[in-house]
Coordinates of C-alpha atoms in Angstrom, one line a residue:
Chain A
M1 CA 0.0 0.0 0.0
N2 CA 1.4 3.4 -0.9
V3 CA 1.2 6.1 1.7
L4 CA 1.5 9.4 0.1
N5 CA 2.4 12.4 2.1
F6 CA 1.0 15.8 1.3
D7 CA 2.2 19.0 2.6
S8 CA -0.7 20.8 1.2
K9 CA -3.7 21.3 3.4
Q10 CA -5.6 22.1 0.2
C11 CA -5.0 18.5 -1.1
E12 CA -6.1 17.1 2.2
R13 CA -9.3 19.1 2.1
V14 CA -10.0 18.2 -1.5
R15 CA -9.4 14.5 -1.0
R16 CA -12.0 14.6 1.8
Q17 CA -14.5 15.9 -0.8
L18 CA -13.7 13.5 -3.5
D19 CA -16.3 10.9 -2.5
A20 CA -19.0 13.5 -2.5
Y21 CA -17.7 14.9 -5.8
L22 CA -17.9 11.4 -7.3
S23 CA -21.4 11.0 -6.2
N24 CA -22.3 14.5 -7.4
E25 CA -23.3 15.5 -3.9
L26 CA -21.2 18.6 -3.6
L27 CA -22.5 22.2 -3.7
V28 CA -21.7 24.0 -6.9
E29 CA -19.2 26.3 -5.1
T30 CA -17.4 23.3 -3.6
T31 CA -17.4 21.5 -6.9
D32 CA -15.7 24.5 -8.6
E33 CA -13.2 24.6 -5.8
V34 CA -12.4 20.9 -6.2
L35 CA -12.2 21.2 -10.0
K36 CA -9.8 24.1 -9.8
H37 CA -7.6 22.1 -7.4
L38 CA -7.6 19.1 -9.6
E39 CA -6.5 21.2 -12.6
S40 CA -3.5 22.4 -10.6
C41 CA -2.6 19.2 -8.6
A42 CA -1.4 16.2 -10.5
A43 CA -1.5 13.9 -7.5
C44 CA -5.0 14.7 -6.6
S45 CA -6.0 14.5 -10.2
R46 CA -4.5 11.0 -10.5
E47 CA -6.3 10.0 -7.3
M48 CA -9.6 11.3 -8.7
E49 CA -9.0 9.4 -11.9
S50 CA -8.3 6.2 -10.0
R51 CA -11.5 6.5 -8.1
M52 CA -13.5 7.2 -11.1
R53 CA -12.0 4.2 -12.9
V54 CA -12.9 1.9 -10.0
R55 CA -16.4 3.3 -9.9
E56 CA -16.9 2.9 -13.6
A57 CA -15.5 -0.6 -13.5
L58 CA -17.8 -1.5 -10.7
H59 CA -20.8 0.0 -12.4
H60 CA -19.9 -1.9 -15.6
A61 CA -19.3 -5.2 -13.9
V62 CA -22.4 -5.1 -11.8
A63 CA -24.7 -3.7 -14.4
S64 CA -23.7 -6.4 -16.8
Q65 CA -25.2 -8.9 -14.5
L66 CA -28.6 -9.6 -16.0
P67 CA -31.4 -11.5 -14.2
P68 CA -32.0 -15.1 -15.4
E69 CA -34.7 -15.5 -17.9
H70 CA -36.9 -17.7 -15.8
L71 CA -36.9 -15.2 -12.9
R72 CA -39.3 -12.8 -14.7
E73 CA -41.7 -15.6 -15.5
A74 CA -41.4 -17.0 -12.0
I75 CA -42.3 -13.7 -10.5
H76 CA -45.2 -13.3 -12.9
E77 CA -46.6 -16.7 -12.0
R78 CA -46.3 -16.0 -8.2
L79 CA -48.0 -12.7 -8.6
K80 CA -50.9 -14.3 -10.5
R81 CA -51.2 -17.0 -7.9
A82 CA -50.9 -14.7 -4.9
Q83 CA -54.1 -13.8 -3.3
P84 CA -53.5 -10.6 -1.4
G85 CA -56.0 -11.7 1.1
L86 CA -58.2 -9.7 3.3
L87 CA -55.5 -7.3 4.4
G88 CA -53.8 -6.9 1.1
G89 CA -56.5 -5.4 -0.9
S90 CA -57.0 -1.9 -2.1
R91 CA -57.9 1.1 -0.1
A92 CA -61.5 0.3 -0.7
T93 CA -60.9 -3.1 0.8
T94 CA -59.3 -1.6 3.9
W95 CA -62.3 0.7 4.3
T96 CA -64.6 -2.3 3.7
L97 CA -62.9 -4.3 6.4
A98 CA -63.0 -1.3 8.8
L99 CA -66.7 -0.9 8.1
A100 CA -67.3 -4.7 8.4
A101 CA -65.5 -4.6 11.8
M102 CA -67.6 -1.7 13.0
A103 CA -70.7 -3.5 11.7
L104 CA -69.7 -6.6 13.7
V105 CA -69.3 -4.6 16.8
V106 CA -72.7 -3.0 16.3
I107 CA -74.3 -6.4 15.6
A108 CA -72.6 -7.8 18.7
V109 CA -73.9 -5.0 20.9
A110 CA -77.4 -5.2 19.3
G111 CA -77.3 -9.0 19.6
G112 CA -76.3 -8.7 23.3
A113 CA -79.2 -6.3 23.9
Q114 CA -81.6 -8.5 22.0
W115 CA -80.4 -11.5 23.9
L116 CA -81.0 -9.7 27.2
R117 CA -84.5 -8.7 26.0
L118 CA -85.1 -12.3 25.0
R119 CA -83.9 -13.6 28.3
H120 CA -86.0 -11.1 30.2
G121 CA -89.0 -11.9 27.9
R122 CA -88.6 -15.7 28.5
Q123 CA -88.4 -15.1 32.2
L124 CA -91.5 -12.9 32.1
V125 CA -93.5 -15.5 30.1
A126 CA -92.3 -18.3 32.4
S127 CA -93.2 -16.2 35.5
V128 CA -96.7 -15.6 34.3
L129 CA -97.2 -19.2 33.2
T130 CA -95.9 -20.3 36.5
L131 CA -98.9 -18.6 38.1
G132 CA -101.3 -21.0 36.3
V133 CA -99.2 -24.0 37.2
S134 CA -99.0 -23.1 40.8
D135 CA -102.8 -22.6 41.0
H136 CA -103.4 -25.9 39.4
V137 CA -100.9 -27.7 41.7
Q138 CA -102.0 -26.0 44.9
C139 CA -105.8 -26.2 44.3
A140 CA -106.4 -29.3 42.1
I141 CA -103.5 -31.6 42.7
K142 CA -102.3 -31.0 46.2
G143 CA -105.6 -29.6 47.6
H144 CA -107.7 -32.1 45.7
N145 CA -110.5 -29.6 45.7
Y146 CA -112.8 -31.5 43.4
P147 CA -115.3 -34.3 43.9
E148 CA -115.1 -37.7 42.3
V149 CA -118.5 -37.1 40.8
A150 CA -119.0 -33.8 39.1
N151 CA -121.0 -31.2 40.9
P152 CA -124.2 -30.2 39.2
P153 CA -124.0 -27.2 36.9
D154 CA -126.3 -25.1 39.0
Q155 CA -124.0 -25.5 42.0
L156 CA -121.0 -24.6 39.8
R157 CA -122.7 -21.5 38.5
Q158 CA -123.5 -20.5 42.0
K159 CA -120.0 -20.9 43.1
L160 CA -118.8 -18.9 40.1
G161 CA -121.1 -16.1 40.9
P162 CA -122.9 -13.9 38.3
E163 CA -119.6 -12.5 37.0
Y164 CA -118.2 -15.8 35.8
A165 CA -121.2 -18.1 35.6
A166 CA -121.5 -17.5 31.9
L167 CA -118.1 -19.1 31.4
L168 CA -119.2 -22.5 32.5
P169 CA -121.1 -23.5 29.3
V170 CA -118.1 -22.2 27.2
V171 CA -115.7 -24.5 29.0
Q172 CA -118.2 -27.4 28.8
E173 CA -118.7 -26.8 25.1
K174 CA -115.1 -26.4 24.1
L175 CA -113.9 -29.4 26.2
P176 CA -116.3 -32.1 25.0
D177 CA -113.8 -34.9 26.1
F178 CA -113.6 -33.4 29.6
Q179 CA -116.0 -33.4 32.4
V180 CA -116.2 -30.2 34.6
L181 CA -115.9 -31.6 38.1
E182 CA -115.6 -28.3 39.9
A183 CA -115.7 -24.6 39.2
H184 CA -115.1 -21.9 41.8
L185 CA -113.4 -18.7 42.7
C186 CA -110.3 -19.9 44.4
H187 CA -108.2 -18.1 47.0
V188 CA -104.5 -18.7 47.4
P189 CA -103.9 -19.7 51.0
G190 CA -102.1 -16.8 52.8
S191 CA -102.8 -14.4 50.0
P192 CA -105.7 -12.3 48.9
R193 CA -105.3 -13.4 45.3
E194 CA -108.3 -14.8 43.7
Y195 CA -108.8 -16.7 40.4
V196 CA -111.4 -18.5 38.5
H197 CA -110.8 -22.2 38.5
F198 CA -112.4 -24.9 36.4
I199 CA -111.2 -28.4 37.3
T200 CA -112.0 -31.0 34.7
R201 CA -111.3 -34.7 34.1
G202 CA -110.6 -36.4 30.9
H203 CA -108.0 -38.5 29.1
G204 CA -107.3 -40.1 32.4
T205 CA -106.0 -37.0 34.1
I206 CA -107.0 -33.7 35.7
L207 CA -107.0 -30.5 33.6
S208 CA -107.4 -27.0 35.0
V209 CA -108.7 -23.9 33.2
I210 CA -107.6 -20.9 35.2
L211 CA -108.4 -17.2 34.7
T212 CA -106.7 -14.5 36.7
K213 CA -106.9 -10.7 36.3
R214 CA -103.9 -9.1 34.6
E215 CA -104.6 -5.4 35.3
G216 CA -103.0 -4.1 32.2
E217 CA -100.0 -6.4 32.2
S218 CA -99.3 -8.3 29.1
L219 CA -97.0 -11.0 27.9
P220 CA -94.2 -10.1 25.5
A221 CA -95.1 -10.7 21.9
G222 CA -92.8 -11.7 19.0
R223 CA -90.8 -14.9 19.2
F224 CA -92.2 -15.9 22.6
L225 CA -95.5 -16.7 20.9
V226 CA -96.0 -20.3 20.2
A227 CA -99.0 -19.7 18.0
G228 CA -101.8 -17.3 17.3
A229 CA -105.1 -19.0 17.7
P230 CA -108.1 -18.0 15.6
G231 CA -109.8 -15.0 17.0
G232 CA -106.5 -13.1 17.6
V233 CA -105.5 -14.9 20.8
D234 CA -101.8 -15.3 21.3
L235 CA -100.6 -18.5 22.9
Y236 CA -97.6 -19.3 25.0
K237 CA -96.6 -22.7 26.4
A238 CA -94.1 -24.1 28.9
H239 CA -93.3 -27.2 30.8
L240 CA -93.0 -26.2 34.5
G241 CA -92.9 -28.3 37.6
G242 CA -93.8 -31.4 35.7
M243 CA -96.9 -29.8 34.3
D244 CA -97.6 -28.6 30.8
V245 CA -99.2 -25.2 30.6
A246 CA -100.5 -23.1 27.8
G247 CA -101.3 -19.5 28.4
F248 CA -103.3 -16.9 26.6
E249 CA -104.4 -13.3 27.1
S250 CA -107.9 -12.2 27.3
T251 CA -109.3 -8.7 28.0
G252 CA -108.2 -8.1 31.5
Y253 CA -107.2 -11.7 32.2
F254 CA -104.5 -14.2 31.8
G255 CA -105.9 -17.6 30.9
F256 CA -104.1 -20.9 31.6
V257 CA -104.8 -24.5 30.6
V258 CA -102.7 -26.8 32.9
S259 CA -102.3 -30.5 32.8
D260 CA -99.8 -33.3 32.3
L261 CA -101.3 -34.3 29.0
G262 CA -98.3 -33.1 27.0
Q263 CA -97.6 -29.6 25.6
N264 CA -99.1 -30.1 22.2
Q265 CA -102.4 -31.3 23.5
V266 CA -102.6 -28.6 26.2
L267 CA -101.8 -26.0 23.5
Q268 CA -104.5 -27.4 21.3
I269 CA -107.0 -27.1 24.0
A270 CA -105.9 -23.5 24.8
A271 CA -106.2 -22.7 21.1
T272 CA -109.8 -23.9 21.1
L273 CA -110.7 -22.5 24.5
G274 CA -108.9 -19.1 24.4
P275 CA -111.0 -17.3 21.8
A276 CA -114.3 -18.6 23.2
L277 CA -113.4 -17.5 26.8
R278 CA -112.1 -14.2 25.5
S279 CA -115.5 -13.5 23.8
A280 CA -117.4 -14.6 26.9
L281 CA -115.2 -12.4 29.2
D282 CA -115.5 -9.4 26.9
E283 CA -119.3 -9.8 27.0
T284 CA -119.3 -10.1 30.8
A285 CA -117.0 -7.1 31.1
G286 CA -119.2 -5.1 28.8
L287 CA -122.2 -5.9 30.9
R288 CA -120.3 -5.1 34.1
R289 CA -119.1 -1.7 32.7
C290 CA -122.7 -0.8 31.9
E291 CA -123.7 -1.8 35.4
I292 CA -120.9 0.3 36.9
I293 CA -121.7 3.4 34.8
A294 CA -125.3 3.1 35.9
K295 CA -124.2 3.0 39.5
E296 CA -121.8 5.9 39.1
I297 CA -124.5 8.5 38.4
P298 CA -125.7 8.7 42.0
T299 CA -122.1 8.4 43.3
Q300 CA -121.5 11.9 42.1
R301 CA -123.6 13.1 45.0
P302 CA -121.8 13.5 48.3
Q303 CA -124.4 11.6 50.3
R304 CA -123.6 8.4 48.2
H305 CA -120.0 8.6 48.8
G306 CA -120.0 5.6 51.1
E307 CA -121.1 3.3 48.3
N308 CA -118.7 4.8 45.9
A309 CA -115.9 4.1 48.4
K310 CA -117.0 0.6 48.7
R311 CA -116.9 0.0 45.0
L312 CA -113.5 1.6 44.6
E313 CA -112.3 -0.5 47.4
I314 CA -112.8 -3.5 45.2
N315 CA -110.5 -1.9 42.6
D316 CA -108.0 -1.3 45.3
I317 CA -108.1 -4.9 46.4
S318 CA -107.7 -6.0 42.8
C319 CA -104.6 -3.8 42.5
N320 CA -103.1 -5.1 45.7
L321 CA -104.1 -8.6 44.6
L322 CA -102.1 -8.2 41.4
T323 CA -99.1 -6.9 43.3
L324 CA -99.1 -9.8 45.6
S325 CA -99.9 -12.3 42.8
L326 CA -96.9 -11.1 40.8
C327 CA -94.7 -11.3 43.9
L328 CA -96.0 -14.8 44.5
C329 CA -95.5 -15.6 40.9
A330 CA -91.9 -14.6 41.1
S331 CA -91.3 -16.6 44.2
V332 CA -93.1 -19.7 42.8
F333 CA -91.1 -19.2 39.6
N334 CA -87.9 -19.2 41.6
S335 CA -88.9 -22.5 43.3
F336 CA -89.6 -24.1 39.9
T337 CA -86.4 -22.8 38.2
A338 CA -84.0 -23.2 41.1
S339 CA -82.1 -25.9 39.3
E340 CA -82.2 -24.2 35.9
E341 CA -81.3 -20.6 35.9
S342 CA -79.8 -19.4 39.1
E343 CA -78.4 -16.2 37.6
G344 CA -80.9 -13.6 36.5
R345 CA -83.4 -14.4 39.1
A346 CA -82.8 -11.2 41.1
P347 CA -83.5 -8.9 38.1
L348 CA -86.7 -10.8 37.5
L349 CA -87.8 -10.3 41.0
S350 CA -87.0 -6.7 41.2
S351 CA -88.5 -5.8 37.8
T352 CA -91.6 -7.9 38.6
F353 CA -92.0 -6.1 41.9
L354 CA -91.6 -2.7 40.3
R355 CA -94.1 -3.5 37.7
A356 CA -96.5 -4.7 40.3
A357 CA -96.0 -1.5 42.3
R358 CA -96.7 0.5 39.2
V359 CA -99.8 -1.5 38.3
S360 CA -101.1 -1.3 41.8
R361 CA -100.5 2.5 41.7
I362 CA -98.7 2.4 45.0
A363 CA -95.8 4.2 43.5
D364 CA -97.9 6.5 41.4
I365 CA -100.2 8.2 43.9
P366 CA -99.7 11.8 42.5
A367 CA -101.5 10.6 39.4
Y368 CA -104.6 11.5 41.3
P369 CA -104.5 15.3 41.0
Y370 CA -107.8 16.0 42.5
I371 CA -106.5 15.3 46.0
A372 CA -105.5 18.5 47.8
F373 CA -102.5 18.2 50.0
N374 CA -103.1 21.1 52.3
D375 CA -102.1 19.6 55.6
L376 CA -98.9 17.6 54.9
P377 CA -97.9 16.9 58.6
K378 CA -101.3 15.4 59.3
L379 CA -101.2 13.5 56.0
R380 CA -97.8 12.0 56.9
A381 CA -99.0 11.0 60.3
L382 CA -102.0 9.3 58.8
Q383 CA -99.8 7.5 56.3
K384 CA -97.6 6.2 59.0
Q385 CA -100.4 5.2 61.4
F386 CA -102.9 3.8 58.9
P387 CA -101.0 2.9 55.7
D388 CA -103.8 0.9 54.2
L389 CA -106.4 3.4 55.0
Y390 CA -104.2 6.1 53.7
R391 CA -103.9 4.4 50.3
R392 CA -107.6 3.9 50.1
Q393 CA -108.3 7.5 51.1
M394 CA -105.9 8.8 48.6
R395 CA -107.6 6.8 45.8
E396 CA -111.1 7.6 46.9
G397 CA -110.5 11.3 47.5
A398 CA -112.7 11.1 50.6
E399 CA -112.5 13.3 53.5
W400 CA -109.8 11.4 55.2
S401 CA -109.8 13.4 58.5
D402 CA -113.1 11.9 59.6
E403 CA -112.2 8.3 58.9
A404 CA -108.7 8.8 60.3
G405 CA -110.1 9.9 63.5
A406 CA -112.6 7.0 63.5
Chain B
M22 CA -63.4 -5.7 -3.4
F23 CA -61.4 -8.2 -1.6
F24 CA -59.0 -9.2 -4.4
H25 CA -56.9 -7.3 -6.9
S26 CA -58.2 -7.2 -10.4
K27 CA -56.4 -8.3 -13.5
S28 CA -55.9 -4.7 -14.6
G29 CA -54.4 -4.0 -11.1
L30 CA -51.8 -6.7 -11.7
E31 CA -51.0 -5.3 -15.1
D32 CA -50.5 -1.9 -13.6
F33 CA -48.3 -3.3 -10.9
E34 CA -46.1 -5.2 -13.4
A35 CA -45.9 -2.2 -15.7
A36 CA -44.6 -0.1 -12.8
A37 CA -42.4 -2.6 -11.0
M38 CA -41.0 -5.1 -13.6
P39 CA -38.7 -2.6 -15.4
H40 CA -36.7 -2.4 -12.1
L41 CA -36.1 -6.2 -12.0
A42 CA -32.6 -6.1 -13.3
D43 CA -31.5 -3.4 -10.9
L44 CA -33.0 -5.2 -7.9
H45 CA -31.7 -8.5 -8.9
R46 CA -28.1 -7.4 -9.4
T47 CA -28.1 -5.6 -6.0
A48 CA -29.6 -8.7 -4.4
K49 CA -27.2 -10.9 -6.1
F50 CA -24.2 -9.1 -4.6
L51 CA -25.7 -8.9 -1.1
A52 CA -27.3 -12.4 -0.8
R53 CA -25.2 -15.4 0.0
D54 CA -25.8 -17.1 -3.3
P55 CA -27.7 -16.6 -6.6
S56 CA -30.7 -18.8 -5.6
E57 CA -31.1 -16.9 -2.3
A58 CA -31.1 -13.7 -4.4
E59 CA -33.8 -15.0 -6.7
D60 CA -35.9 -16.1 -3.8
L61 CA -35.4 -12.7 -2.3
I62 CA -36.4 -10.9 -5.4
Q63 CA -39.6 -13.0 -5.7
E64 CA -40.5 -12.2 -2.1
V65 CA -39.9 -8.5 -2.8
Y66 CA -42.2 -8.5 -5.7
L67 CA -44.8 -10.4 -3.9
E68 CA -44.7 -8.1 -0.9
A69 CA -44.8 -5.1 -3.2
W70 CA -47.8 -6.5 -5.0
K71 CA -49.6 -7.1 -1.7
S72 CA -49.0 -3.5 -0.6
F73 CA -49.4 -2.0 -4.0
H74 CA -52.5 -0.2 -2.8
R75 CA -50.3 1.8 -0.5
F76 CA -48.0 2.9 -3.4
K77 CA -48.7 6.4 -4.6
P78 CA -48.7 6.6 -8.4
G79 CA -46.2 9.1 -9.6
T80 CA -43.8 8.5 -6.8
N81 CA -40.5 6.7 -7.1
C82 CA -41.4 3.0 -7.6
R83 CA -37.7 2.0 -7.9
A84 CA -36.8 3.5 -4.6
W85 CA -39.9 1.9 -3.0
L86 CA -38.9 -1.5 -4.4
F87 CA -35.3 -1.1 -3.1
K88 CA -36.7 -0.1 0.3
I89 CA -38.6 -3.4 0.4
L90 CA -35.6 -5.3 -0.8
F91 CA -33.3 -3.9 1.9
H92 CA -36.0 -4.4 4.5
R93 CA -36.2 -8.1 3.7
L94 CA -32.4 -8.3 3.2
H95 CA -31.7 -6.9 6.6
H96 CA -34.3 -9.1 8.2
L97 CA -32.7 -12.1 6.6
R98 CA -29.3 -10.9 7.6
R99 CA -30.3 -10.3 11.2
R100 CA -31.8 -13.7 11.3
L101 CA -29.1 -15.7 9.7
W102 CA -25.9 -13.8 10.3
K103 CA -26.6 -12.3 13.7
A104 CA -23.5 -13.9 15.1
S105 CA -21.2 -12.6 12.4
R106 CA -22.9 -9.2 11.9
L107 CA -20.4 -6.4 11.6
E108 CA -20.5 -3.5 13.9
P109 CA -20.9 -0.2 12.1
L110 CA -17.6 1.2 11.3
E111 CA -16.9 4.9 11.4
G112 CA -15.3 6.7 8.5
P113 CA -11.6 7.5 8.6
T114 CA -10.9 10.4 10.9
D115 CA -7.1 10.1 11.0
P116 CA -5.6 12.4 8.4
D117 CA -2.8 10.0 7.8
N118 CA -5.2 7.2 6.9
I119 CA -7.0 9.4 4.5
M120 CA -3.9 9.5 2.3
A121 CA -3.4 5.8 2.5
E122 CA -5.1 5.1 -0.9
P123 CA -4.4 1.7 -2.4
P124 CA -3.1 1.5 -6.0
V125 CA -5.5 0.8 -8.8
P126 CA -4.7 -1.7 -11.6
Q127 CA -4.4 -0.4 -15.1
E128 CA -6.9 -2.9 -16.4
I129 CA -9.8 -3.7 -14.2
R130 CA -11.5 -6.8 -15.2
D131 CA -15.1 -7.4 -14.3
D132 CA -14.3 -10.6 -12.5
D133 CA -11.6 -8.9 -10.4
I134 CA -13.8 -6.1 -9.3
L135 CA -16.7 -8.4 -8.6
Q136 CA -14.4 -10.7 -6.6
A137 CA -13.1 -7.7 -4.7
L138 CA -16.6 -6.4 -4.1
A139 CA -17.6 -9.8 -2.6
K140 CA -14.9 -9.3 0.0
V141 CA -16.1 -5.9 1.2
P142 CA -18.3 -6.4 4.3
P143 CA -22.0 -6.2 3.5
D144 CA -22.8 -3.0 5.5
F145 CA -20.2 -1.1 3.2
R146 CA -20.9 -3.1 0.1
E147 CA -24.6 -2.2 0.1
V148 CA -23.8 1.5 0.3
V149 CA -21.2 1.3 -2.4
L150 CA -23.7 -0.6 -4.7
M151 CA -26.5 1.9 -4.0
A152 CA -24.3 4.9 -4.7
D153 CA -21.9 3.8 -7.5
V154 CA -24.1 1.3 -9.4
E155 CA -27.7 2.3 -8.7
E156 CA -26.7 5.9 -8.4
F157 CA -29.0 6.8 -5.6
S158 CA -28.4 10.1 -3.8
Y159 CA -27.1 10.1 -0.2
K160 CA -30.6 11.1 1.0
E161 CA -32.3 8.2 -0.8
I162 CA -29.7 5.7 0.5
A163 CA -30.2 7.0 4.0
E164 CA -34.0 6.5 3.7
T165 CA -33.7 3.1 2.0
L166 CA -31.2 1.7 4.5
K167 CA -32.7 3.6 7.4
I168 CA -29.4 4.9 8.5
P169 CA -28.3 8.5 9.1
L170 CA -26.9 10.6 6.3
G171 CA -23.5 10.8 8.0
T172 CA -23.3 7.1 8.2
V173 CA -24.0 6.8 4.5
M174 CA -21.1 9.1 3.8
S175 CA -18.7 7.4 6.1
R176 CA -19.7 3.9 4.9
L177 CA -19.4 5.0 1.3
S178 CA -15.9 6.4 1.8
R179 CA -14.8 3.4 3.8
G180 CA -16.5 1.0 1.4
R181 CA -14.8 2.5 -1.7
N182 CA -11.5 2.4 0.0
L183 CA -12.0 -1.3 1.0
L184 CA -13.0 -2.1 -2.5
R185 CA -9.8 -0.6 -3.8
Q186 CA -7.8 -2.5 -1.3
E187 CA -9.4 -5.8 -2.2
L188 CA -9.1 -4.9 -5.9
A189 CA -5.4 -4.3 -5.4
G190 CA -5.1 -7.6 -3.6
V191 CA -7.0 -9.6 -6.3
A192 CA -5.1 -7.9 -9.1
G193 CA -1.8 -8.7 -7.4
L194 CA -2.6 -12.4 -7.4
Y195 CA -2.7 -12.3 -11.2
G196 CA 0.5 -10.2 -11.4
I197 CA -1.3 -7.1 -12.5
R198 CA 0.7 -4.1 -11.6
P199 CA -1.1 -1.3 -9.9
Y200 CA -1.9 1.5 -12.3
D201 CA -0.5 4.2 -10.2
E202 CA 2.8 2.4 -9.9
R203 CA 3.1 1.7 -13.7
K204 CA 2.2 5.3 -14.5
R205 CA 4.9 6.6 -12.2
K206 CA 7.5 4.2 -13.7
G207 CA 6.4 5.3 -17.2
E208 CA 6.8 8.9 -16.3
S209 CA 10.2 8.4 -14.8
A210 CA 11.3 6.4 -18.0

């Protein structure tokens, strides 16, 4: 290796610039300076020439290396075969994927919400249908409240009372294979709840037809429906506590057909019975409404207030009855489903209770604007001392001070 | 649209295939053997095709392809040659070393210079190839190799010097006299 010694600082500086000069990376002024020095310095000029020769030789040698012929074709074939895939598409693809991902999230959220609604709906249906099952089990099966020989129709009509007597022939007509052994208004032990109960026998088993007031509550529609019977009656079915139950809604009532005959047969009976009972109940309700309206005319007078209070008391009882029935329904439902769905029971109970409170108007007292609250301390004292009376007074709008003192 | 259309492939090939020779020769002198270079080039084109939607028409397709090539090359090098990877070397700072320029043969044969090139460490070789063969600017080299501009300059200077040293050694094996030496003798005669 030759080591050249330079006494010129100019040479040293120019040689530092030679690489950049070769690559054409120098500023114009610096290039001019380098060129001037190269013209005057033979050693630097030779060095520059050497570097350029090496560079050109390298360029020539490398550039003459051509790719093999098959490489171009191989690349073409691989490109044709290659599927860029989901992430290798165009910008449109990227956006499409982003939108698809967002759609998936939305669908998942909506699906989750729908699932919760379905779950809640199923629980609601089950809780209402449980009501019928518990009535059947308590009264007909465990209580055995029916004779071996059917009671005469007159006796049954008497037991049903004028409000529901008209339903007896409907049940008898629509259940030709069943004998109506017993029909009565049934009370749940330890509860003020009341329901209409037809106990029939046929196909070697006992079948109950139960009607209970629903006070504006209704079962969820949509996919919970099993079928829509002729006459616009929606049907629901379930197998609870070893019993098959089919439910339907009528004007103001929930109807249940309960037995151990099998779900399809029970459903078929409910489909036949539902529309007929609904018509009969509508007719009865219509007559009752006429009767109430007729009675309401004299109740406008203050001296008839006592009768009015009595009639309204019935409504109050029915509201409370529904509250208690729904609470009972929830507790019975829990006992039936204890082995099935332990989670989610608490929301059912709380929502059921709230609904019951709303229906019974306990939590909605200010909805009666005609009551004047002009003595709040006394009102509160009354509420604390006589809660039941307080509620009744609030609903009736009577002069509470007299009765409170009584 | 989940897949490229046929016209998309044609567009890609029209833009990318003219640079095949440039990419291949660079890969050939940086890969371990010709077959590895060919595989590398196929992978580069495949990757470029997959990300062709990100390529902005009108920009430098050649520089983009080289960037992919060096990305893959460095990945491969890191993976396979980790143990023997060279530490980055700084450019000559000693003034005495600057003047230590090796002699250059009068006649430089292609084989000789290619042989000499193969002996230059890869970190320097790639900068020399990019600057002296592919004629990229310092800035482009820095972006492609993802190294600072100063490192490009120092590696180029050192790489060229190493190439000359290796060339002198290779030429000496065949009895070729260094050009500078012969010229000096001719002048004195």
